[in-house]
Structures are given as C-alpha cells and as structure tokens.
C-alpha cells in the first residue's frame, strides 16, 4: 500500500500534479500483480516470498562493451573486413569505473587478470590484415585471412615444404579458425585425406582439433590447406620457454631472464602430452610430429599438440607400419623433454651432456622418464608403461585441474546475475521518459510509471548535501537486487521538487514495473 505523506494544493506545477495520482488508482494497479508469475514471459520472475539477501545477484551499471574514444567500429565487423590500412589501438581493458567498492571487488566482477586475458583474445580475433599482401578474398568458405607469422622475415619450413599460418573466418558459422598452408604441394591421391577424416573425429583437450583439409590454387600455386581450431594469443613451447627473452631491470640494472622451467610445470606438460599421445595411439593414429614449435601453450600451463594429421597427407606415398610410427612418437617426446630441460633445441645433438644437465637440475624420476623414452624401440616401450612411471603425479595433476575448474566457476558466479539485472534496466529504459503511448502524451508520468520514475531517481540520481552526484555502485546493486527479488522492505521516494513523497515496498515497485511493461508489450 502506498502512503501519501504530504500533498500540496492542486494549483502547483505540472511536475507536482503528475506526482500525486489518486490513491485508489495506485492501489488497483500495484497490488494484484505482485504474486503472479508467467513461465512463458522471459522478463517475469517468481516471487521469493521473503526478505532479499544482500548477497543476491549482482551486475555492474557500467557498460563493459563501451568502446574507448577514437576506436574504429568498422574493424569489429565479424564478416568481410574493409580494404583499408588497419591501425591497431590498444583496448581499454579495465572498463569498470574506478574506484570501485573494495567490498565488491571479489563479488560483482571477474578478476582483472581473467577479464583482460579474454578481452585481449577478442581483440586478436578481430584484427584486420595490412593491405597489399595479395591474399585471396575467399578460400573454400573462409574469408578475411590474417597472417599469424611476421611478414618479410625468414620463412618457416614444414619438412621439405614452406608453410604459412593464417587466421580466417568461416562463412557458415562466423567463427575463426587457423589455416595452415603448405606451399607447392601436389596431391596425387584423394585417399591421402583419409587420415584427416580420422583425426577430425578425435576430440581431446590436449590436441588442437582438426576440421578439414583441401587443396587450392587461390595463392597462384598448388597449396595444401589444413583447418584447425583457433586459440588466440597462444604461444609455442619454444616461444614460452626456450626463445631468449629481453633483459629486464631488476635491482637497478638490466638482468637476463632465466629460461629454466620448474619441475612441477614440466611434469604437468609431460602428463598432458602423454595423455594426448595415448588418445592418438588408442585411435590407431600416430602424432608423427612432436616439436617445441608445434605444441601450443593456450593457458596457464595448458598445452595442446598442434599440426596433427598434416604429416599423414604429406607422407602418404611413404607407407610405414603404425607401430613403428608410435614408437617414434615416444622417442620424439623424450627429445622434447630434453630440449625443455636444457632450454636449447640443439641439446639433443649431445645426449650425454644434455642428460648430465638434466640430472643436476631435476629429480631422478624425471631422468628415468627421459631415458625410458629415448631408449631403443621394443614391446615394453608403450605410453601405458610411461604412465606407470609417472605414478602419483597423475593425482596431483588431477587435483590442479579440479582446482582450476573451481576457480573458473567462482569467476562465473560473479557474473551470474548480470542477465537478470540487465533485463530489469532494459525495462526501465522502455518505461521511463517515453514521450507517448496510446496517444497519451504523459503516459510515463502517471500511474505506475511515475513510481518507476521516482525509483529510477532514487537509485541513480541521488545527490549529497552539497548537491554533488552520488555515484555509489553498492547502492545501485543493493537496490536492483532487492527489486529483482521483490523484497517487502520499504523505502521513501521523493519527487524532484521535494513537494511529495511516497513510502512503498520493493515488491510494490516490482509490480508497477511489471504492470507498465505488460501494458507496453500488449501494444
């Protein structure tokens, strides 16, 4: 029930007169719909029936998708990118208003580290290529090709062939994929793609998923193109752990950055790569390429084996027993560990010296794994035997994986209620300041709509004793959550001219919002 606390004469201003609708009209419009819930209405919520907790859903009133000044929105087109020079401008990764309440920093927002990482990936996906590269506009349903390797530097070779990586957008689903192009490759038999079909059916968390392969002359030659999942901002093991890093200032002077990997990280890599190898071997496949430049680090200690299946196409004319290829996988795996332990891709040229360095810096168990992997092929040398040697470290990796899931779920919980409260704010936008509805010029200023307007002012337009705006996210979140829950708590709404005030509950305001919005949806 609304209680009119103060009323002036009817000859005051129009703002005052519109702020004083008849009490009977307010009672009829606000009360009956508060307990109704329509399961087919996406904007209707069931009543919670009790007092709302301050720990309810939360949302920021700041627009997280607002572009920084000067950003060219044309570069965000997910389809064909414009033919113009792309000027990269750094995103404003921290998009929330500062300072934000300390008490809310871990309850209403995902962590800065996670948000910035995701936004940087989004920026990378939407990058447009520089002009003048002569890339094809369309390639078997893929467009907007962007080179993933520096242009003008020494070209990389994939075996005996030159190879180039591109990111491209698929026309059918709008998602980005990575295209590895092998130049000047002539396909002799269509059956060479049979291995690609088998790889495309293999889904594993430590293998970069392969989708398809085809040949094309769009690059003015006969090229093989293999399509993989895109993992933006991923690094290879070589870039992350072996490539020399620029010196940094420490204690007032430049110091070189060490490349040695911790043993805990190494065991995590070993377990993940061994798991991927086992999945391939169980499917009757062989990796055939385990190299520090082809394994991606896509997250915190998360690795995925890339460029799978492509050797099967390139070497299709050279038949080889699958058992021999699987044994060779384990040997390449051992060489990979030696390179990581020594921080040098040439460490395998002197195995004895490399093992001595490994022995000084790492445990005996790690040395035993390496010696097993680089030993002579035999029936005893299987990936299953490798897991027996890893032993209880598998449980440690499982614990870390579950902890990572818990952390991500915690981050997700901070954003859980955003959708509900955004729908609430959208209703405010539809109702407040609407110039006309059903030929009624002052529709938004009368009846239930006036209550909604006063509540909007209560939440967003408060001022302090000096007349300065009060920008308090805590106040906004608390009010919106109580309104969403339909709390019975009462509050006082004061008109802008301070000549009248209404004492209402959040439940009654929610009924006013639903009533006004329902009237709009009915037309």
Coordinates of C-alpha atoms in Angstrom, one line a residue:
X1 CA 0.0 0.0 0.0
X2 CA 1.3 3.4 -0.9
X3 CA 1.1 6.1 1.8
X4 CA 0.9 9.7 0.7
X5 CA 2.9 11.7 3.3
X6 CA 2.5 15.2 2.0
X7 CA 0.3 16.9 -0.5
X8 CA 0.0 20.5 -1.7
X9 CA -2.7 22.4 -3.5
X10 CA -3.8 21.5 -7.0
X11 CA -2.6 24.8 -8.5
X12 CA 1.1 23.9 -8.1
X13 CA 3.4 23.0 -11.0
X14 CA 2.7 20.2 -13.5
X15 CA 5.5 18.1 -12.0
X16 CA 3.8 18.3 -8.7
X17 CA 0.3 17.4 -10.1
X18 CA 1.6 14.4 -12.0
X19 CA 3.4 13.2 -8.9
X20 CA 0.1 12.9 -7.0
X21 CA -2.1 10.4 -8.8
X22 CA -5.2 9.2 -6.9
X23 CA -4.6 6.7 -4.2
X24 CA -7.3 4.4 -5.4
X25 CA -5.7 4.2 -8.8
X26 CA -2.3 3.3 -7.3
X27 CA -3.8 0.6 -5.1
X28 CA -5.6 -1.0 -8.0
X29 CA -2.6 -1.1 -10.3
X30 CA 0.2 -2.0 -7.9
X31 CA -1.2 -4.8 -5.7
X32 CA -2.7 -7.7 -7.6
X33 CA 0.1 -8.5 -10.0
X34 CA 2.9 -8.8 -7.5
X35 CA 2.4 -12.5 -6.9
X36 CA 1.8 -13.5 -10.5
X37 CA 4.4 -15.4 -12.4
X38 CA 4.1 -16.2 -16.1
X39 CA 6.6 -19.1 -17.0
X40 CA 6.4 -18.1 -20.7
X41 CA 7.4 -14.5 -20.0
X42 CA 11.3 -14.1 -20.2
X43 CA 11.0 -10.9 -18.2
X44 CA 8.9 -12.4 -15.4
X45 CA 10.4 -13.9 -12.2
X46 CA 8.8 -16.0 -9.5
X47 CA 8.4 -14.3 -6.1
X48 CA 10.9 -15.3 -3.5
X49 CA 8.4 -14.6 -0.8
X50 CA 10.9 -13.4 1.8
X51 CA 13.5 -10.8 2.5
X52 CA 16.2 -10.5 -0.1
X53 CA 19.7 -11.1 0.9
X54 CA 22.4 -8.5 0.2
X55 CA 24.4 -11.4 -1.4
X56 CA 21.9 -11.8 -4.2
X57 CA 22.7 -11.4 -7.9
X58 CA 24.9 -8.6 -8.9
X59 CA 25.7 -6.5 -12.0
X60 CA 27.7 -3.6 -12.9
X61 CA 25.9 -0.5 -14.2
X62 CA 28.9 0.3 -16.3
X63 CA 28.7 -0.8 -20.0
X64 CA 31.5 -3.5 -20.4
X65 CA 31.2 -3.2 -24.2
X66 CA 31.7 0.5 -24.5
X67 CA 34.5 1.3 -27.0
X68 CA 37.2 3.7 -26.0
X69 CA 37.3 7.1 -27.7
X70 CA 38.7 7.0 -31.2
X71 CA 38.2 3.3 -31.7
X72 CA 37.0 2.5 -35.3
X73 CA 33.9 0.3 -35.0
X74 CA 34.4 -0.8 -38.6
X75 CA 37.2 -3.0 -37.6
X76 CA 34.9 -5.0 -35.4
X77 CA 32.9 -6.3 -38.4
X78 CA 33.0 -10.1 -37.9
X79 CA 32.4 -10.7 -41.6
X80 CA 34.4 -9.2 -44.6
X81 CA 36.9 -6.7 -43.3
X82 CA 37.2 -3.4 -45.1
X83 CA 40.0 -2.8 -47.5
X84 CA 41.9 -0.2 -45.5
X85 CA 45.0 0.1 -43.5
X86 CA 44.4 -1.3 -40.0
X87 CA 45.6 0.9 -37.2
X88 CA 45.7 -1.1 -34.0
X89 CA 44.7 0.8 -31.0
X90 CA 45.0 -0.8 -27.6
X91 CA 41.8 -1.7 -25.9
X92 CA 40.9 -0.1 -22.6
X93 CA 41.0 -3.5 -20.8
X94 CA 39.9 -2.2 -17.4
X95 CA 36.4 -0.9 -18.3
X96 CA 34.9 -0.5 -14.9
X97 CA 34.6 2.8 -13.2
X98 CA 37.4 3.4 -10.6
X99 CA 37.5 3.5 -7.7
X100 CA 35.0 0.6 -7.2
X101 CA 33.9 -0.5 -3.7
X102 CA 36.6 -2.7 -2.1
X103 CA 33.9 -4.9 -0.5
X104 CA 32.5 -5.7 -4.0
X105 CA 35.7 -6.3 -5.9
X106 CA 35.5 -10.1 -5.5
X107 CA 31.7 -10.4 -5.5
X108 CA 30.5 -8.5 -8.5
X109 CA 33.3 -8.6 -11.1
X110 CA 35.5 -11.3 -12.6
X111 CA 39.2 -10.8 -11.7
X112 CA 41.1 -8.3 -13.7
X113 CA 43.6 -11.0 -14.9
X114 CA 40.8 -13.2 -16.4
X115 CA 38.9 -10.3 -18.0
X116 CA 41.9 -8.7 -19.6
X117 CA 43.1 -12.1 -21.0
X118 CA 39.7 -12.7 -22.6
X119 CA 39.4 -9.2 -23.9
X120 CA 42.9 -9.4 -25.5
X121 CA 41.9 -12.6 -27.2
X122 CA 38.8 -10.9 -28.5
X123 CA 41.0 -8.0 -29.8
X124 CA 43.3 -10.5 -31.5
X125 CA 40.4 -12.3 -33.3
X126 CA 39.1 -9.0 -34.7
X127 CA 42.5 -7.8 -36.0
X128 CA 42.5 -6.9 -39.7
X129 CA 45.4 -7.6 -42.1
X130 CA 47.5 -4.8 -43.5
X131 CA 46.8 -4.0 -47.2
X132 CA 49.0 -5.1 -50.0
X133 CA 49.6 -8.7 -49.0
X134 CA 47.7 -10.1 -52.1
X135 CA 45.8 -12.7 -50.0
X136 CA 42.7 -14.2 -51.6
X137 CA 39.4 -12.7 -50.5
X138 CA 37.7 -16.1 -50.2
X139 CA 39.1 -19.6 -49.7
X140 CA 36.7 -22.6 -49.7
X141 CA 34.2 -20.8 -47.5
X142 CA 36.8 -18.9 -45.4
X143 CA 37.4 -15.2 -45.7
X144 CA 39.3 -12.3 -44.0
X145 CA 42.6 -14.1 -43.9
X146 CA 45.2 -12.7 -41.5
X147 CA 48.8 -13.9 -41.4
X148 CA 49.8 -15.3 -38.0
X149 CA 53.5 -15.1 -38.7
X150 CA 55.6 -11.9 -39.3
X151 CA 55.7 -10.8 -43.0
X152 CA 59.1 -10.3 -44.5
X153 CA 61.1 -12.5 -42.1
X154 CA 62.7 -15.8 -42.8
X155 CA 60.1 -18.2 -44.0
X156 CA 59.5 -21.4 -42.0
X157 CA 59.7 -24.8 -43.5
X158 CA 57.4 -27.7 -42.7
X159 CA 59.6 -30.6 -43.5
X160 CA 60.6 -30.1 -47.2
X161 CA 57.8 -27.6 -47.8
X162 CA 57.3 -23.9 -46.9
X163 CA 54.4 -23.4 -44.6
X164 CA 52.4 -20.4 -43.5
X165 CA 49.7 -19.9 -40.9
X166 CA 46.6 -17.7 -41.3
X167 CA 43.5 -16.9 -39.2
X168 CA 40.3 -16.8 -41.2
X169 CA 36.5 -16.5 -40.6
X170 CA 34.2 -19.3 -41.6
X171 CA 31.3 -18.0 -43.6
X172 CA 28.9 -20.7 -42.3
X173 CA 29.3 -20.2 -38.5
X174 CA 31.2 -16.9 -38.2
X175 CA 33.9 -18.5 -36.0
X176 CA 37.6 -18.0 -36.6
X177 CA 39.9 -20.9 -37.5
X178 CA 43.6 -21.4 -38.2
X179 CA 44.6 -22.4 -41.7
X180 CA 48.0 -24.0 -42.2
X181 CA 49.0 -23.7 -45.8
X182 CA 51.7 -25.9 -47.3
X183 CA 53.0 -24.4 -50.5
X184 CA 53.7 -26.1 -53.8
X185 CA 52.2 -29.4 -52.7
X186 CA 50.6 -31.6 -55.4
X187 CA 48.1 -34.1 -54.2
X188 CA 48.5 -37.4 -56.1
X189 CA 45.7 -39.4 -54.5
X190 CA 42.4 -38.3 -52.9
X191 CA 42.8 -41.2 -50.4
X192 CA 45.6 -39.1 -48.7
X193 CA 42.8 -37.2 -46.9
X194 CA 41.5 -40.4 -45.2
X195 CA 43.8 -39.7 -42.2
X196 CA 42.4 -36.2 -41.9
X197 CA 38.9 -37.6 -41.6
X198 CA 40.1 -39.9 -38.8
X199 CA 41.8 -37.0 -37.0
X200 CA 38.7 -34.8 -37.3
X201 CA 36.7 -37.4 -35.3
X202 CA 39.2 -37.2 -32.4
X203 CA 38.3 -34.7 -29.7
X204 CA 40.8 -34.3 -26.9
X205 CA 41.6 -31.4 -24.5
X206 CA 45.3 -31.6 -25.3
X207 CA 45.1 -31.8 -29.1
X208 CA 44.3 -28.9 -31.4
X209 CA 41.1 -30.1 -33.1
X210 CA 41.4 -30.6 -36.9
X211 CA 38.3 -29.9 -39.0
X212 CA 39.1 -30.4 -42.7
X213 CA 41.8 -30.3 -45.4
X214 CA 41.6 -29.3 -49.1
X215 CA 43.9 -28.2 -51.9
X216 CA 43.6 -24.8 -53.6
X217 CA 45.1 -22.6 -56.3
X218 CA 43.9 -19.3 -54.8
X219 CA 47.5 -18.5 -53.9
X220 CA 48.6 -18.9 -57.5
X221 CA 50.2 -22.3 -56.8
X222 CA 49.0 -25.7 -55.7
X223 CA 48.7 -25.5 -51.9
X224 CA 47.5 -27.8 -49.2
X225 CA 45.4 -26.2 -46.5
X226 CA 44.5 -27.9 -43.2
X227 CA 42.0 -26.2 -40.9
X228 CA 42.4 -26.2 -37.1
X229 CA 40.7 -24.7 -34.1
X230 CA 41.8 -21.2 -33.3
X231 CA 43.4 -20.4 -29.9
X232 CA 44.1 -16.7 -29.9
X233 CA 47.3 -15.4 -28.2
X234 CA 48.7 -18.9 -27.8
X235 CA 52.4 -19.4 -27.7
X236 CA 54.5 -22.4 -28.7
X237 CA 56.7 -24.1 -26.2
X238 CA 59.7 -22.7 -28.0
X239 CA 58.4 -19.1 -27.6
X240 CA 57.3 -19.6 -24.0
X241 CA 60.4 -21.4 -22.6
X242 CA 63.3 -21.6 -25.0
X243 CA 63.4 -18.4 -27.0
X244 CA 65.7 -15.8 -25.5
X245 CA 63.8 -13.1 -23.6
X246 CA 64.9 -9.5 -23.5
X247 CA 66.6 -8.4 -20.3
X248 CA 64.6 -6.6 -17.6
X249 CA 65.5 -4.1 -15.0
X250 CA 65.9 -5.7 -11.6
X251 CA 67.5 -4.0 -8.6
X252 CA 68.5 -1.0 -10.7
X253 CA 70.2 -2.9 -13.5
X254 CA 69.5 -5.0 -16.6
X255 CA 69.4 -8.7 -15.9
X256 CA 68.8 -11.6 -18.3
X257 CA 65.7 -13.6 -17.8
X258 CA 66.2 -17.3 -16.9
X259 CA 64.5 -19.9 -19.2
X260 CA 64.6 -22.9 -16.9
X261 CA 61.2 -24.5 -16.3
X262 CA 60.2 -25.6 -12.8
X263 CA 59.9 -29.3 -12.4
X264 CA 56.2 -29.0 -11.4
X265 CA 55.5 -27.3 -14.7
X266 CA 57.5 -29.9 -16.6
X267 CA 55.5 -32.8 -15.0
X268 CA 52.3 -31.0 -16.0
X269 CA 53.5 -30.8 -19.6
X270 CA 54.6 -34.4 -19.6
X271 CA 51.3 -35.7 -18.3
X272 CA 49.2 -33.6 -20.8
X273 CA 51.4 -34.5 -23.8
X274 CA 51.4 -38.2 -22.8
X275 CA 47.6 -38.1 -22.5
X276 CA 47.3 -36.7 -26.0
X277 CA 49.7 -39.3 -27.4
X278 CA 47.7 -42.1 -25.7
X279 CA 44.5 -40.8 -27.2
X280 CA 46.0 -40.8 -30.7
X281 CA 47.6 -44.3 -30.2
X282 CA 44.3 -45.7 -28.9
X283 CA 42.6 -44.4 -32.1
X284 CA 45.1 -46.2 -34.3
X285 CA 46.9 -42.9 -35.1
X286 CA 50.4 -41.6 -34.6
X287 CA 51.4 -38.0 -33.9
X288 CA 54.4 -38.1 -36.2
X289 CA 55.3 -34.6 -35.2
X290 CA 56.2 -33.7 -31.6
X291 CA 58.2 -30.5 -31.6
X292 CA 58.6 -27.4 -29.4
X293 CA 57.5 -25.2 -32.3
X294 CA 54.2 -27.2 -32.9
X295 CA 53.0 -27.5 -29.3
X296 CA 50.8 -24.6 -28.1
X297 CA 50.6 -23.1 -24.6
X298 CA 47.0 -21.9 -24.6
X299 CA 46.6 -21.0 -21.0
X300 CA 48.2 -21.4 -17.5
X301 CA 50.3 -24.5 -18.0
X302 CA 47.8 -25.8 -20.6
X303 CA 49.3 -27.3 -23.7
X304 CA 47.8 -28.7 -26.9
X305 CA 49.6 -30.6 -29.7
X306 CA 49.2 -28.8 -33.0
X307 CA 49.7 -29.6 -36.7
X308 CA 48.3 -33.1 -36.2
X309 CA 47.4 -35.1 -39.3
X310 CA 49.3 -33.0 -41.8
X311 CA 52.3 -35.4 -42.0
X312 CA 49.8 -38.2 -42.8
X313 CA 48.9 -36.3 -46.0
X314 CA 52.4 -35.1 -46.9
X315 CA 53.9 -38.6 -46.5
X316 CA 51.0 -40.7 -47.7
X317 CA 53.1 -42.1 -50.5
X318 CA 55.7 -43.5 -48.0
X319 CA 53.9 -46.4 -46.3
X320 CA 55.1 -47.1 -42.8
X321 CA 53.9 -49.5 -40.0
X322 CA 51.8 -47.7 -37.5
X323 CA 53.6 -49.5 -34.6
X324 CA 56.9 -48.1 -35.8
X325 CA 55.4 -44.6 -36.0
X326 CA 54.0 -44.8 -32.5
X327 CA 57.4 -45.9 -31.1
X328 CA 58.9 -42.9 -32.9
X329 CA 56.4 -40.7 -31.1
X330 CA 57.8 -41.7 -27.8
X331 CA 61.3 -41.0 -29.0
X332 CA 60.4 -37.5 -30.1
X333 CA 58.6 -37.0 -26.8
X334 CA 61.9 -37.8 -25.0
X335 CA 63.8 -35.4 -27.2
X336 CA 61.2 -32.7 -26.5
X337 CA 61.7 -33.1 -22.7
X338 CA 65.5 -32.8 -23.1
X339 CA 65.2 -29.6 -25.1
X340 CA 62.9 -28.1 -22.4
X341 CA 65.2 -29.1 -19.5
X342 CA 68.2 -27.7 -21.3
X343 CA 66.5 -24.6 -22.7
X344 CA 68.1 -25.4 -26.1
X345 CA 66.7 -27.0 -29.2
X346 CA 70.1 -28.3 -30.1
X347 CA 70.6 -30.2 -26.8
X348 CA 69.7 -33.5 -28.5
X349 CA 72.9 -33.2 -30.5
X350 CA 74.9 -34.3 -27.4
X351 CA 72.6 -36.6 -25.4
X352 CA 75.1 -37.4 -22.7
X353 CA 75.8 -33.8 -21.9
X354 CA 72.1 -33.0 -22.0
X355 CA 71.3 -35.8 -19.6
X356 CA 74.0 -34.6 -17.2
X357 CA 72.5 -31.1 -17.2
X358 CA 69.1 -32.6 -16.6
X359 CA 70.4 -34.7 -13.6
X360 CA 71.9 -31.6 -11.9
X361 CA 68.6 -29.6 -12.1
X362 CA 65.8 -32.1 -11.9
X363 CA 64.8 -35.2 -10.0
X364 CA 65.8 -38.8 -10.7
X365 CA 62.2 -39.7 -11.6
X366 CA 62.3 -37.2 -14.5
X367 CA 65.6 -38.5 -15.6
X368 CA 64.2 -42.1 -15.6
X369 CA 61.3 -41.0 -17.8
X370 CA 63.6 -39.4 -20.3
X371 CA 65.9 -42.4 -20.5
X372 CA 62.9 -44.6 -21.0
X373 CA 61.5 -42.5 -23.8
X374 CA 64.8 -42.3 -25.8
X375 CA 65.6 -46.0 -25.3
X376 CA 65.5 -48.4 -28.2
X377 CA 62.1 -49.4 -29.5
X378 CA 60.6 -52.6 -28.1
X379 CA 57.3 -54.2 -27.0
X380 CA 57.9 -52.8 -23.4
X381 CA 58.1 -49.3 -24.7
X382 CA 54.4 -48.0 -24.6
X383 CA 52.7 -45.0 -23.5
X384 CA 50.9 -47.1 -20.9
X385 CA 54.3 -48.0 -19.3
X386 CA 55.1 -44.3 -19.2
X387 CA 52.0 -43.6 -17.1
X388 CA 53.1 -46.3 -14.7
X389 CA 56.4 -44.4 -14.2
X390 CA 54.6 -41.1 -13.7
X391 CA 52.6 -42.7 -10.9
X392 CA 51.1 -40.5 -8.2
X393 CA 51.9 -37.3 -10.0
X394 CA 48.8 -38.0 -12.1
X395 CA 46.7 -37.4 -8.9
X396 CA 48.5 -34.1 -8.4
X397 CA 47.6 -33.0 -11.9
X398 CA 44.0 -34.1 -11.4
X399 CA 43.8 -32.0 -8.2
X400 CA 45.2 -29.0 -10.1
X401 CA 42.6 -29.5 -12.8
X402 CA 39.8 -29.6 -10.4
X403 CA 41.1 -26.5 -8.6
X404 CA 41.2 -24.7 -11.9
X405 CA 37.6 -25.6 -12.5
X406 CA 36.6 -24.3 -9.1
X407 CA 38.4 -21.0 -9.8
X408 CA 36.6 -20.6 -13.1
X409 CA 33.3 -21.4 -11.6
X410 CA 34.0 -18.8 -8.9
X411 CA 34.7 -16.3 -11.6
X412 CA 31.5 -17.2 -13.4
X413 CA 29.5 -16.8 -10.2
X414 CA 30.4 -13.2 -10.0
X415 CA 28.7 -12.6 -13.4
X416 CA 25.8 -14.9 -12.8
X417 CA 23.0 -12.4 -12.2
X418 CA 24.1 -9.9 -14.8
X419 CA 21.5 -11.0 -17.3
X420 CA 18.6 -10.7 -14.9
X421 CA 19.5 -7.2 -13.7
X422 CA 20.2 -6.0 -17.3
X423 CA 16.7 -7.1 -18.2
X424 CA 15.5 -5.0 -15.3
X425 CA 17.4 -2.0 -16.5
X426 CA 16.0 -2.5 -20.0
X427 CA 12.5 -2.4 -18.7
X428 CA 13.4 1.0 -17.0
X429 CA 14.6 2.2 -20.4
X430 CA 11.4 1.2 -22.1
X431 CA 9.2 2.8 -19.5
X432 CA 11.0 6.0 -18.3
X433 CA 10.7 9.2 -20.3
X434 CA 8.6 7.5 -23.0
X435 CA 7.1 10.5 -24.9
X436 CA 3.8 8.9 -25.9
X437 CA 1.8 5.6 -25.6
X438 CA -1.7 5.0 -26.9
X439 CA -2.0 8.7 -27.8
X440 CA -1.3 9.6 -24.1
X441 CA 1.3 12.3 -24.0
X442 CA 2.1 12.0 -20.3
X443 CA 1.9 8.2 -20.1
X444 CA 5.3 7.8 -18.4
X445 CA 4.5 10.5 -15.8
X446 CA 1.3 9.0 -14.4
X447 CA 0.1 5.9 -12.6
X448 CA 2.5 3.1 -12.1
X449 CA 5.0 4.7 -14.4
X450 CA 5.5 7.6 -12.1
X451 CA 6.5 5.2 -9.3
X452 CA 9.1 3.6 -11.6
X453 CA 10.4 7.1 -12.5
X454 CA 10.8 8.0 -8.8
X455 CA 12.6 4.8 -8.1
X456 CA 14.9 5.4 -11.0
X457 CA 15.8 8.8 -9.5
X458 CA 16.2 7.1 -6.1
X459 CA 18.7 4.6 -7.5
X460 CA 20.7 6.7 -10.0
X461 CA 20.1 10.4 -9.4
X462 CA 20.8 11.0 -5.7
X463 CA 23.0 13.9 -4.6
X464 CA 24.8 14.7 -1.4
X465 CA 24.3 17.7 0.9
X466 CA 26.4 19.8 -1.4
X467 CA 24.4 18.9 -4.5
X468 CA 27.1 16.7 -5.9
X469 CA 26.1 13.4 -7.7
X470 CA 26.3 10.3 -5.6
X471 CA 28.0 7.6 -7.7
X472 CA 27.8 4.5 -5.5
X473 CA 27.8 1.1 -7.1
X474 CA 27.0 -0.6 -3.8
X475 CA 23.7 1.4 -3.5
X476 CA 22.8 0.6 -7.1
X477 CA 23.5 -3.2 -6.8
X478 CA 21.6 -3.4 -3.5
X479 CA 18.5 -1.6 -4.8
X480 CA 18.3 -3.6 -8.0
X481 CA 18.8 -6.9 -6.3
X482 CA 16.0 -6.1 -3.8
X483 CA 13.8 -5.0 -6.6
X484 CA 14.5 -8.2 -8.6
X485 CA 13.7 -10.3 -5.5
X486 CA 10.5 -8.3 -4.7
X487 CA 11.6 -7.6 -1.1
X488 CA 9.0 -6.4 1.4
X489 CA 11.4 -3.8 2.7
X490 CA 10.0 -0.2 2.4
X491 CA 11.7 2.9 1.1
X492 CA 10.7 6.5 0.7
X493 CA 10.5 8.0 -2.8
X494 CA 10.7 11.8 -3.1
X495 CA 9.6 13.8 -6.1
X496 CA 12.2 16.0 -7.8
X497 CA 10.6 19.2 -6.5
X498 CA 10.6 17.7 -2.9
X499 CA 6.9 18.5 -2.5
X500 CA 5.6 15.0 -2.1
X501 CA 6.9 11.6 -1.1
X502 CA 5.7 8.0 -1.3
X503 CA 6.5 5.1 1.1
X504 CA 6.5 1.9 -0.9
X505 CA 8.0 -1.6 -0.8
X506 CA 10.3 -3.1 -3.4
X507 CA 7.5 -5.7 -4.0
X508 CA 5.1 -2.9 -4.9
X509 CA 7.6 -1.2 -7.2
X510 CA 8.3 -4.5 -8.9
X511 CA 4.5 -4.9 -9.5
X512 CA 4.5 -1.4 -11.0
X513 CA 7.4 -2.3 -13.4
X514 CA 5.6 -5.5 -14.5
X515 CA 2.3 -3.7 -15.0
X516 CA 3.8 -0.9 -17.1
X517 CA 5.9 -3.3 -19.1
X518 CA 3.0 -5.6 -19.7
X519 CA 1.0 -2.6 -21.0
X520 CA 3.8 -1.8 -23.5
X521 CA 4.0 -5.4 -24.7
X522 CA 0.2 -5.6 -25.2
X523 CA 0.6 -2.6 -27.6

